[in-house]
Amino acid sequence: MGQTFAEKILAQKAGLAEVVPGQIVEVTPDAALSHDNTAPISGIFRKIGVERVARPDVHVVVLDHACPAPTTKHAQNHKVIREFVADQGIESFFDVGRGVCHQVLAEEGFALPGRLVLGSDSHTPTAGAFGAFAAGIGRSEMAAIMATARIWLRVPESLKIVVHGRLPEGVTSKDLALHAIGDQGADGGLYQSVEWHGEGVEALDMEARMVIPNLMAEMGAKNGYIPPDEVTLNWLEGRARAPFEPVYPDPDAAYARVIEYDAGAIEPVVAKPHTVDNVAPLREVAGTHIDEAFLGTCTNGRLSDLAMAAAVLEGRRVAPGVRLIVIPASSEVYLAALDAGYLRTFVEAGAVIESPGCGPCMGNHLGVPAEGEVAVSTANRNFRGRMGTKESEVYLASPLVVAASAIAGELIHPQDL
């Protein structure tokens, strides 16, 4: 019997011939990602009683969750991190303004095929778009990696999703991923390795692919995976920091389940308040009044996302009383959008552009809604209070829908403007 991607790669990393679901393996990550939470992690690390980080070279630290610091408390947190990475010799440190950690990890060449990436953030599976085994872990686990460079992982069962055909015009990978989450539920991939296959996935560019494993965290998955191909390799050219060897599942691998979708049947959808699996066709909620539209985050703050939004906003104005917040996912995206003229389009349309980072996705700053307000966002979570205000509502949608809704002042697809 063949092996799934998760079984094959974890066996390799553990130095074993093969592993089975449920087995515990001991591994060293190729990259260990942390962000603003590096401060409390460093505190746990020191309580362990170890003086020096075992493998400073595997750690990647990116400040992004509250950047620039909105309060003294956040600024103090950043100061602790800067002092810690300097003291411990962690060279892969990216300070305020570089961007969202998952985007930076990819741009800086750490998210590579066949690599093991662990991060103290639930959306670390984003790197699975490049063929890495990428999973979120807790702060204590990251502190243990700092101390020992090792961690125990349970080999997950695997779920295979096959997407046939191609997505229709005006339908994005965000719609595809939300459709799957709505169909399977918030626990539909609980602690599973979710593999995405089929021509519907292969037809997507690299940035569109990154959306899918990013959102698998909202289906309870341990990791998401898309097989590397020429699209992957072309994107990584000139970025990869180390040699890599792609890992592919065997044709006869055994899966817990196999799910098939017809890409041509997918339509624009939204995730309604207050859970990500509360998914409905956009047509069913079209006309819902909004107060704020947010374009950005590790899900949809990339250049292609800004490009499709700019195309909708070109020559138009944001509706009176509506705020459109635009936050590029990284400084690289910011500069590319500047060169392409997208930022001018946003400003002329009445949008507010903020510095690269997470912004209001975590409810820290740069666009927190007021009580009773409704926001539509390209982010990955819409839990009550997620954007900082419990008495508000958040809809999740594609960049196309967010841009069009900002113009109309209500949920709408650009085709209906």
Short mmCIF file of C-alpha atoms in Angstrom, two decimals:
data_model
loop_
_atom_site.label_atom_id
_atom_site.label_comp_id
_atom_site.label_asym_id
_atom_site.label_seq_id
_atom_site.Cartn_x
_atom_site.Cartn_y
_atom_site.Cartn_z
CA MET A 1 0.00 0.00 0.00
CA GLY A 2 1.29 3.45 -0.94
CA GLN A 3 1.69 6.42 1.35
CA THR A 4 -0.08 9.74 1.49
CA PHE A 5 1.89 12.99 1.42
CA ALA A 6 1.80 13.35 5.22
CA GLU A 7 2.85 9.77 5.83
CA LYS A 8 5.70 9.96 3.34
CA ILE A 9 7.16 13.29 4.45
CA LEU A 10 6.91 12.61 8.18
CA ALA A 11 8.58 9.24 7.69
CA GLN A 12 11.43 10.99 5.88
CA LYS A 13 11.81 13.66 8.55
CA ALA A 14 11.77 11.05 11.31
CA GLY A 15 14.29 8.82 9.51
CA LEU A 16 11.84 5.93 9.24
CA ALA A 17 10.96 3.66 6.34
CA GLU A 18 7.25 4.27 6.82
CA VAL A 19 4.71 5.54 9.32
CA VAL A 20 0.98 5.07 9.85
CA PRO A 21 -1.76 7.47 10.99
CA GLY A 22 -1.78 7.87 14.74
CA GLN A 23 1.93 7.12 15.10
CA ILE A 24 4.04 9.59 17.08
CA VAL A 25 7.27 10.70 15.45
CA GLU A 26 10.10 12.92 16.63
CA VAL A 27 11.28 15.49 14.10
CA THR A 28 13.25 18.69 13.63
CA PRO A 29 11.48 21.39 11.60
CA ASP A 30 13.21 22.97 8.63
CA ALA A 31 11.58 26.26 9.61
CA ALA A 32 10.00 27.31 12.91
CA LEU A 33 7.84 30.41 12.47
CA SER A 34 6.69 32.80 15.18
CA HIS A 35 5.46 36.40 15.24
CA ASP A 36 4.47 38.89 17.94
CA ASN A 37 3.92 35.91 20.24
CA THR A 38 7.68 35.32 20.29
CA ALA A 39 7.79 37.44 23.45
CA PRO A 40 5.67 35.09 25.59
CA ILE A 41 7.31 32.10 23.88
CA SER A 42 10.73 33.40 24.92
CA GLY A 43 9.42 33.62 28.49
CA ILE A 44 8.38 29.96 28.40
CA PHE A 45 11.75 29.08 26.86
CA ARG A 46 13.61 30.71 29.75
CA LYS A 47 11.46 28.85 32.29
CA ILE A 48 12.68 25.58 30.77
CA GLY A 49 16.10 26.51 32.10
CA VAL A 50 18.02 26.41 28.82
CA GLU A 51 20.29 29.34 28.12
CA ARG A 52 20.66 29.17 24.34
CA VAL A 53 18.30 28.39 21.46
CA ALA A 54 19.36 25.00 20.11
CA ARG A 55 19.05 25.82 16.40
CA PRO A 56 18.79 29.59 15.76
CA ASP A 57 19.05 28.89 12.01
CA VAL A 58 15.62 27.22 11.79
CA HIS A 59 13.73 30.06 13.49
CA VAL A 60 11.96 32.74 11.50
CA VAL A 61 10.46 35.64 13.47
CA VAL A 62 8.16 38.18 11.82
CA LEU A 63 6.46 41.09 13.58
CA ASP A 64 3.02 41.49 12.02
CA HIS A 65 0.05 41.20 14.39
CA ALA A 66 0.14 44.72 15.83
CA CYS A 67 2.42 46.70 13.55
CA PRO A 68 3.26 49.49 13.90
CA ALA A 69 2.63 49.12 17.63
CA PRO A 70 -0.78 50.66 18.51
CA THR A 71 -0.13 50.75 22.27
CA THR A 72 2.75 50.92 24.71
CA LYS A 73 2.06 47.30 25.65
CA HIS A 74 2.51 46.19 22.04
CA ALA A 75 5.64 48.32 21.66
CA GLN A 76 7.12 46.77 24.79
CA ASN A 77 6.31 43.32 23.41
CA HIS A 78 8.20 44.15 20.21
CA LYS A 79 11.16 45.42 22.21
CA VAL A 80 11.39 42.14 24.10
CA ILE A 81 11.41 40.24 20.80
CA ARG A 82 14.11 42.42 19.23
CA GLU A 83 16.34 41.91 22.24
CA PHE A 84 15.67 38.16 22.30
CA VAL A 85 16.50 37.49 18.64
CA ALA A 86 19.64 39.62 18.89
CA ASP A 87 20.79 37.83 22.04
CA GLN A 88 20.05 34.36 20.62
CA GLY A 89 21.55 34.95 17.20
CA ILE A 90 18.30 34.44 15.29
CA GLU A 91 19.19 36.09 11.99
CA SER A 92 15.90 35.49 10.16
CA PHE A 93 14.09 38.35 11.88
CA PHE A 94 11.72 40.64 9.98
CA ASP A 95 10.69 43.78 11.78
CA VAL A 96 7.62 46.01 11.56
CA GLY A 97 6.51 46.70 8.00
CA ARG A 98 7.88 43.62 6.23
CA GLY A 99 4.45 42.03 6.21
CA VAL A 100 2.27 39.15 7.37
CA CYS A 101 4.38 36.22 8.56
CA HIS A 102 2.93 33.62 6.16
CA GLN A 103 3.47 35.85 3.15
CA VAL A 104 6.98 36.78 4.29
CA LEU A 105 7.84 33.11 4.88
CA ALA A 106 6.99 32.40 1.24
CA GLU A 107 8.62 35.48 -0.27
CA GLU A 108 11.81 34.92 1.69
CA GLY A 109 12.14 31.35 0.43
CA PHE A 110 11.41 29.34 3.58
CA ALA A 111 8.18 27.70 2.30
CA LEU A 112 9.58 25.01 0.03
CA PRO A 113 8.46 21.65 -1.37
CA GLY A 114 9.31 18.74 0.89
CA ARG A 115 10.10 20.96 3.89
CA LEU A 116 8.68 20.68 7.40
CA VAL A 117 7.36 24.05 8.56
CA LEU A 118 5.92 24.52 12.04
CA GLY A 119 4.58 27.83 13.29
CA SER A 120 3.02 29.24 16.43
CA ASP A 121 0.12 30.54 14.35
CA SER A 122 -2.92 28.58 13.22
CA HIS A 123 -2.59 29.65 9.59
CA THR A 124 0.88 28.20 9.14
CA PRO A 125 -0.67 25.59 6.76
CA THR A 126 -0.46 28.36 4.11
CA ALA A 127 3.00 27.05 3.20
CA GLY A 128 1.37 23.81 2.10
CA ALA A 129 0.56 25.57 -1.18
CA PHE A 130 4.24 25.04 -2.01
CA GLY A 131 4.24 21.36 -1.14
CA ALA A 132 5.56 21.75 2.40
CA PHE A 133 4.15 19.96 5.43
CA ALA A 134 3.15 23.08 7.35
CA ALA A 135 1.24 23.04 10.61
CA GLY A 136 0.37 25.30 13.50
CA ILE A 137 1.60 24.48 17.00
CA GLY A 138 1.23 26.01 20.46
CA ARG A 139 3.51 28.44 22.24
CA SER A 140 4.85 25.82 24.65
CA GLU A 141 5.66 23.55 21.72
CA MET A 142 7.56 26.35 20.01
CA ALA A 143 9.47 27.03 23.22
CA ALA A 144 10.38 23.32 23.31
CA ILE A 145 11.69 23.57 19.73
CA MET A 146 13.78 26.55 20.80
CA ALA A 147 15.21 24.49 23.64
CA THR A 148 15.73 21.16 21.87
CA ALA A 149 15.20 21.69 18.11
CA ARG A 150 12.89 18.66 18.31
CA ILE A 151 9.15 18.03 18.62
CA TRP A 152 6.74 15.13 18.68
CA LEU A 153 4.09 15.04 15.98
CA ARG A 154 1.18 12.67 15.51
CA VAL A 155 0.90 11.40 11.95
CA PRO A 156 -2.48 12.63 10.69
CA GLU A 157 -5.07 10.76 8.69
CA SER A 158 -5.38 12.16 5.17
CA LEU A 159 -8.33 13.62 3.30
CA LYS A 160 -8.15 13.93 -0.48
CA ILE A 161 -10.11 16.64 -2.28
CA VAL A 162 -10.22 16.47 -6.07
CA VAL A 163 -11.43 19.50 -8.03
CA HIS A 164 -12.54 18.77 -11.60
CA GLY A 165 -12.82 21.39 -14.31
CA ARG A 166 -12.13 25.10 -13.94
CA LEU A 167 -13.67 27.84 -11.85
CA PRO A 168 -16.06 30.12 -13.77
CA GLU A 169 -15.20 33.76 -14.39
CA GLY A 170 -15.78 35.86 -11.28
CA VAL A 171 -15.30 32.86 -8.97
CA THR A 172 -12.05 32.68 -7.00
CA SER A 173 -10.09 30.19 -4.94
CA LYS A 174 -11.56 31.92 -1.87
CA ASP A 175 -15.01 30.84 -3.03
CA LEU A 176 -13.75 27.31 -3.63
CA ALA A 177 -12.18 27.01 -0.18
CA LEU A 178 -15.18 28.52 1.60
CA HIS A 179 -17.48 26.21 -0.34
CA ALA A 180 -15.53 23.21 0.92
CA ILE A 181 -15.58 24.49 4.51
CA GLY A 182 -19.31 25.12 4.34
CA ASP A 183 -19.85 21.67 2.84
CA GLN A 184 -17.66 19.75 5.29
CA GLY A 185 -18.08 21.87 8.42
CA ALA A 186 -15.60 23.44 10.84
CA ASP A 187 -14.47 19.98 11.95
CA GLY A 188 -14.61 18.37 8.52
CA GLY A 189 -10.86 17.90 8.37
CA LEU A 190 -10.13 17.65 12.08
CA TYR A 191 -6.42 16.86 12.59
CA GLN A 192 -6.21 15.62 9.03
CA SER A 193 -3.76 16.29 6.23
CA VAL A 194 -5.96 17.75 3.48
CA GLU A 195 -4.56 17.16 0.00
CA TRP A 196 -5.93 19.20 -2.92
CA HIS A 197 -5.72 17.65 -6.38
CA GLY A 198 -7.26 17.98 -9.84
CA GLU A 199 -7.22 20.30 -12.82
CA GLY A 200 -9.26 22.89 -10.93
CA VAL A 201 -6.34 23.38 -8.55
CA GLU A 202 -3.65 23.02 -11.21
CA ALA A 203 -5.26 25.87 -13.18
CA LEU A 204 -4.74 28.32 -10.31
CA ASP A 205 -1.71 30.61 -10.10
CA MET A 206 0.53 30.45 -7.05
CA GLU A 207 -1.13 33.29 -5.16
CA ALA A 208 -4.59 31.83 -5.65
CA ARG A 209 -3.33 28.46 -4.42
CA MET A 210 -2.05 29.96 -1.17
CA VAL A 211 -5.63 30.81 -0.19
CA ILE A 212 -6.67 27.16 -0.01
CA PRO A 213 -4.33 25.64 2.63
CA ASN A 214 -4.53 28.94 4.53
CA LEU A 215 -8.25 28.33 5.03
CA MET A 216 -7.87 24.64 5.87
CA ALA A 217 -7.23 25.73 9.45
CA GLU A 218 -10.91 26.70 9.48
CA MET A 219 -11.85 23.11 8.64
CA GLY A 220 -9.86 21.83 11.60
CA ALA A 221 -7.02 20.46 9.45
CA LYS A 222 -3.50 19.80 10.69
CA ASN A 223 -2.11 20.85 7.33
CA GLY A 224 -3.09 21.47 3.73
CA TYR A 225 -1.13 20.35 0.68
CA ILE A 226 -1.04 21.12 -3.03
CA PRO A 227 1.35 19.04 -5.17
CA PRO A 228 4.23 21.18 -6.49
CA ASP A 229 4.37 21.65 -10.26
CA GLU A 230 5.88 24.07 -12.79
CA VAL A 231 3.76 26.90 -11.39
CA THR A 232 5.30 26.27 -7.96
CA LEU A 233 8.85 25.97 -9.23
CA ASN A 234 8.59 29.10 -11.37
CA TRP A 235 7.35 31.13 -8.41
CA LEU A 236 10.18 29.84 -6.20
CA GLU A 237 12.91 30.55 -8.73
CA GLY A 238 15.39 32.96 -7.15
CA ARG A 239 13.65 32.73 -3.76
CA ALA A 240 14.50 29.31 -2.35
CA ARG A 241 17.00 29.53 0.51
CA ALA A 242 18.03 25.91 0.33
CA PRO A 243 17.89 22.91 -2.00
CA PHE A 244 14.60 21.04 -1.84
CA GLU A 245 13.08 17.81 -3.03
CA PRO A 246 9.30 17.69 -3.66
CA VAL A 247 7.34 14.95 -1.95
CA TYR A 248 4.28 13.47 -3.64
CA PRO A 249 1.70 10.97 -2.40
CA ASP A 250 1.71 7.53 -3.99
CA PRO A 251 -1.03 6.77 -6.53
CA ASP A 252 -2.26 3.87 -4.38
CA ALA A 253 -2.21 5.76 -1.07
CA ALA A 254 -5.12 5.09 1.29
CA TYR A 255 -7.23 8.06 2.39
CA ALA A 256 -9.73 8.42 5.20
CA ARG A 257 -12.05 10.04 2.63
CA VAL A 258 -11.99 11.25 -0.97
CA ILE A 259 -14.19 14.22 -1.87
CA GLU A 260 -14.78 15.45 -5.39
CA TYR A 261 -16.00 18.88 -6.52
CA ASP A 262 -17.00 20.24 -9.90
CA ALA A 263 -15.25 23.61 -10.18
CA GLY A 264 -17.77 24.73 -12.78
CA ALA A 265 -20.57 24.41 -10.22
CA ILE A 266 -18.87 26.65 -7.63
CA GLU A 267 -20.41 30.13 -7.31
CA PRO A 268 -19.47 33.26 -5.34
CA VAL A 269 -20.11 32.65 -1.64
CA VAL A 270 -19.68 34.37 1.71
CA ALA A 271 -19.15 33.10 5.24
CA LYS A 272 -21.87 34.71 7.35
CA PRO A 273 -21.45 35.73 11.01
CA HIS A 274 -20.21 34.26 13.27
CA THR A 275 -18.53 31.09 12.01
CA VAL A 276 -16.45 30.35 8.92
CA ASP A 277 -18.52 27.28 8.03
CA ASN A 278 -21.72 29.36 7.97
CA VAL A 279 -21.35 29.61 4.20
CA ALA A 280 -24.07 30.78 1.83
CA PRO A 281 -24.25 31.74 -1.85
CA LEU A 282 -23.66 35.47 -2.26
CA ARG A 283 -26.97 35.76 -4.08
CA GLU A 284 -28.81 34.81 -0.89
CA VAL A 285 -27.34 37.69 1.15
CA ALA A 286 -26.85 40.25 -1.63
CA GLY A 287 -28.13 43.66 -0.56
CA THR A 288 -26.97 43.32 3.06
CA HIS A 289 -25.80 46.76 4.22
CA ILE A 290 -22.11 47.14 5.12
CA ASP A 291 -20.18 49.83 6.99
CA GLU A 292 -16.65 48.62 6.34
CA ALA A 293 -14.80 46.66 3.68
CA PHE A 294 -11.37 45.20 4.45
CA LEU A 295 -8.99 44.01 1.75
CA GLY A 296 -5.84 42.29 2.99
CA THR A 297 -4.50 39.59 5.39
CA CYS A 298 -2.57 36.35 4.85
CA THR A 299 -5.57 35.01 2.95
CA ASN A 300 -6.14 37.69 0.31
CA GLY A 301 -3.63 40.53 0.61
CA ARG A 302 -1.42 39.49 -2.29
CA LEU A 303 -0.77 41.34 -5.53
CA SER A 304 -3.32 39.40 -7.57
CA ASP A 305 -5.95 40.14 -4.92
CA LEU A 306 -5.19 43.85 -5.04
CA ALA A 307 -5.20 43.70 -8.84
CA MET A 308 -8.69 42.23 -9.07
CA ALA A 309 -10.01 44.72 -6.51
CA ALA A 310 -8.38 47.64 -8.32
CA ALA A 311 -10.02 46.54 -11.58
CA VAL A 312 -13.42 46.75 -9.88
CA LEU A 313 -12.67 50.13 -8.25
CA GLU A 314 -11.15 51.81 -11.30
CA GLY A 315 -13.13 54.98 -12.07
CA ARG A 316 -15.55 54.37 -9.20
CA ARG A 317 -15.95 55.70 -5.66
CA VAL A 318 -16.49 54.00 -2.33
CA ALA A 319 -20.09 54.48 -1.18
CA PRO A 320 -20.76 57.36 1.26
CA GLY A 321 -20.54 56.16 4.85
CA VAL A 322 -18.46 53.09 3.95
CA ARG A 323 -14.79 52.67 4.85
CA LEU A 324 -12.54 50.64 2.58
CA ILE A 325 -9.32 49.56 4.33
CA VAL A 326 -6.56 48.18 2.11
CA ILE A 327 -3.50 46.50 3.65
CA PRO A 328 -0.97 44.78 1.34
CA ALA A 329 0.27 41.48 2.73
CA SER A 330 3.92 42.51 2.53
CA SER A 331 6.31 45.29 1.61
CA GLU A 332 7.04 43.39 -1.61
CA VAL A 333 3.34 43.40 -2.49
CA TYR A 334 3.07 47.05 -1.47
CA LEU A 335 5.86 48.12 -3.84
CA ALA A 336 4.52 46.00 -6.70
CA ALA A 337 1.03 47.47 -6.22
CA LEU A 338 2.56 50.94 -6.15
CA ASP A 339 4.40 50.31 -9.42
CA ALA A 340 1.25 48.87 -11.01
CA GLY A 341 -0.82 51.91 -10.05
CA TYR A 342 -3.22 49.95 -7.84
CA LEU A 343 -2.58 52.08 -4.78
CA ARG A 344 -3.45 55.23 -6.71
CA THR A 345 -6.67 53.57 -7.85
CA PHE A 346 -7.54 52.72 -4.24
CA VAL A 347 -6.84 56.24 -2.95
CA GLU A 348 -8.75 57.87 -5.80
CA ALA A 349 -11.68 55.59 -5.02
CA GLY A 350 -11.67 56.79 -1.40
CA ALA A 351 -9.89 53.87 0.24
CA VAL A 352 -7.41 54.04 3.13
CA ILE A 353 -4.09 52.24 2.61
CA GLU A 354 -2.20 51.00 5.66
CA SER A 355 1.25 49.51 6.20
CA PRO A 356 1.81 45.76 5.63
CA GLY A 357 0.67 43.57 8.51
CA CYS A 358 -2.39 41.89 9.95
CA GLY A 359 -4.26 45.12 10.68
CA PRO A 360 -7.84 44.69 11.95
CA CYS A 361 -7.92 40.94 11.22
CA MET A 362 -6.98 40.34 14.86
CA GLY A 363 -8.91 43.37 16.09
CA ASN A 364 -5.81 45.23 17.22
CA HIS A 365 -6.03 48.40 15.15
CA LEU A 366 -6.24 49.99 11.67
CA GLY A 367 -9.95 49.46 11.09
CA VAL A 368 -11.81 48.05 14.07
CA PRO A 369 -15.59 48.27 13.49
CA ALA A 370 -17.94 50.09 15.85
CA GLU A 371 -20.74 48.39 17.77
CA GLY A 372 -23.60 47.40 15.51
CA GLU A 373 -21.54 47.76 12.34
CA VAL A 374 -21.19 45.21 9.55
CA ALA A 375 -17.88 44.49 7.84
CA VAL A 376 -17.03 42.41 4.80
CA SER A 377 -13.49 41.12 4.83
CA THR A 378 -11.07 39.02 2.78
CA ALA A 379 -9.71 37.50 6.01
CA ASN A 380 -10.09 33.91 7.20
CA ARG A 381 -12.07 34.29 10.43
CA ASN A 382 -15.31 35.98 11.39
CA PHE A 383 -15.83 34.83 14.99
CA ARG A 384 -17.69 37.18 17.28
CA GLY A 385 -15.23 39.87 18.35
CA ARG A 386 -12.53 38.68 15.95
CA MET A 387 -12.10 42.18 14.48
CA GLY A 388 -12.10 43.72 17.95
CA THR A 389 -15.80 44.38 18.56
CA LYS A 390 -18.15 41.68 19.84
CA GLU A 391 -21.22 43.70 18.92
CA SER A 392 -20.37 43.75 15.21
CA GLU A 393 -20.81 41.33 12.30
CA VAL A 394 -18.16 40.12 9.87
CA TYR A 395 -18.78 38.51 6.48
CA LEU A 396 -15.91 36.78 4.68
CA ALA A 397 -15.68 37.06 0.90
CA SER A 398 -13.35 37.27 -2.08
CA PRO A 399 -11.49 40.46 -3.06
CA LEU A 400 -13.95 40.90 -5.94
CA VAL A 401 -16.93 40.93 -3.59
CA VAL A 402 -15.20 43.14 -1.01
CA ALA A 403 -14.32 45.74 -3.66
CA ALA A 404 -17.77 45.71 -5.25
CA SER A 405 -19.50 45.88 -1.87
CA ALA A 406 -17.43 48.91 -0.90
CA ILE A 407 -18.75 50.69 -3.99
CA ALA A 408 -22.37 49.64 -3.53
CA GLY A 409 -22.51 49.94 0.26
CA GLU A 410 -24.00 46.46 0.39
CA LEU A 411 -22.95 42.90 -0.34
CA ILE A 412 -22.77 42.47 -4.10
CA HIS A 413 -20.72 40.85 -6.86
CA PRO A 414 -19.00 43.16 -9.37
CA GLN A 415 -20.98 41.52 -12.16
CA ASP A 416 -24.10 43.04 -10.57
CA LEU A 417 -22.80 46.58 -10.11
#
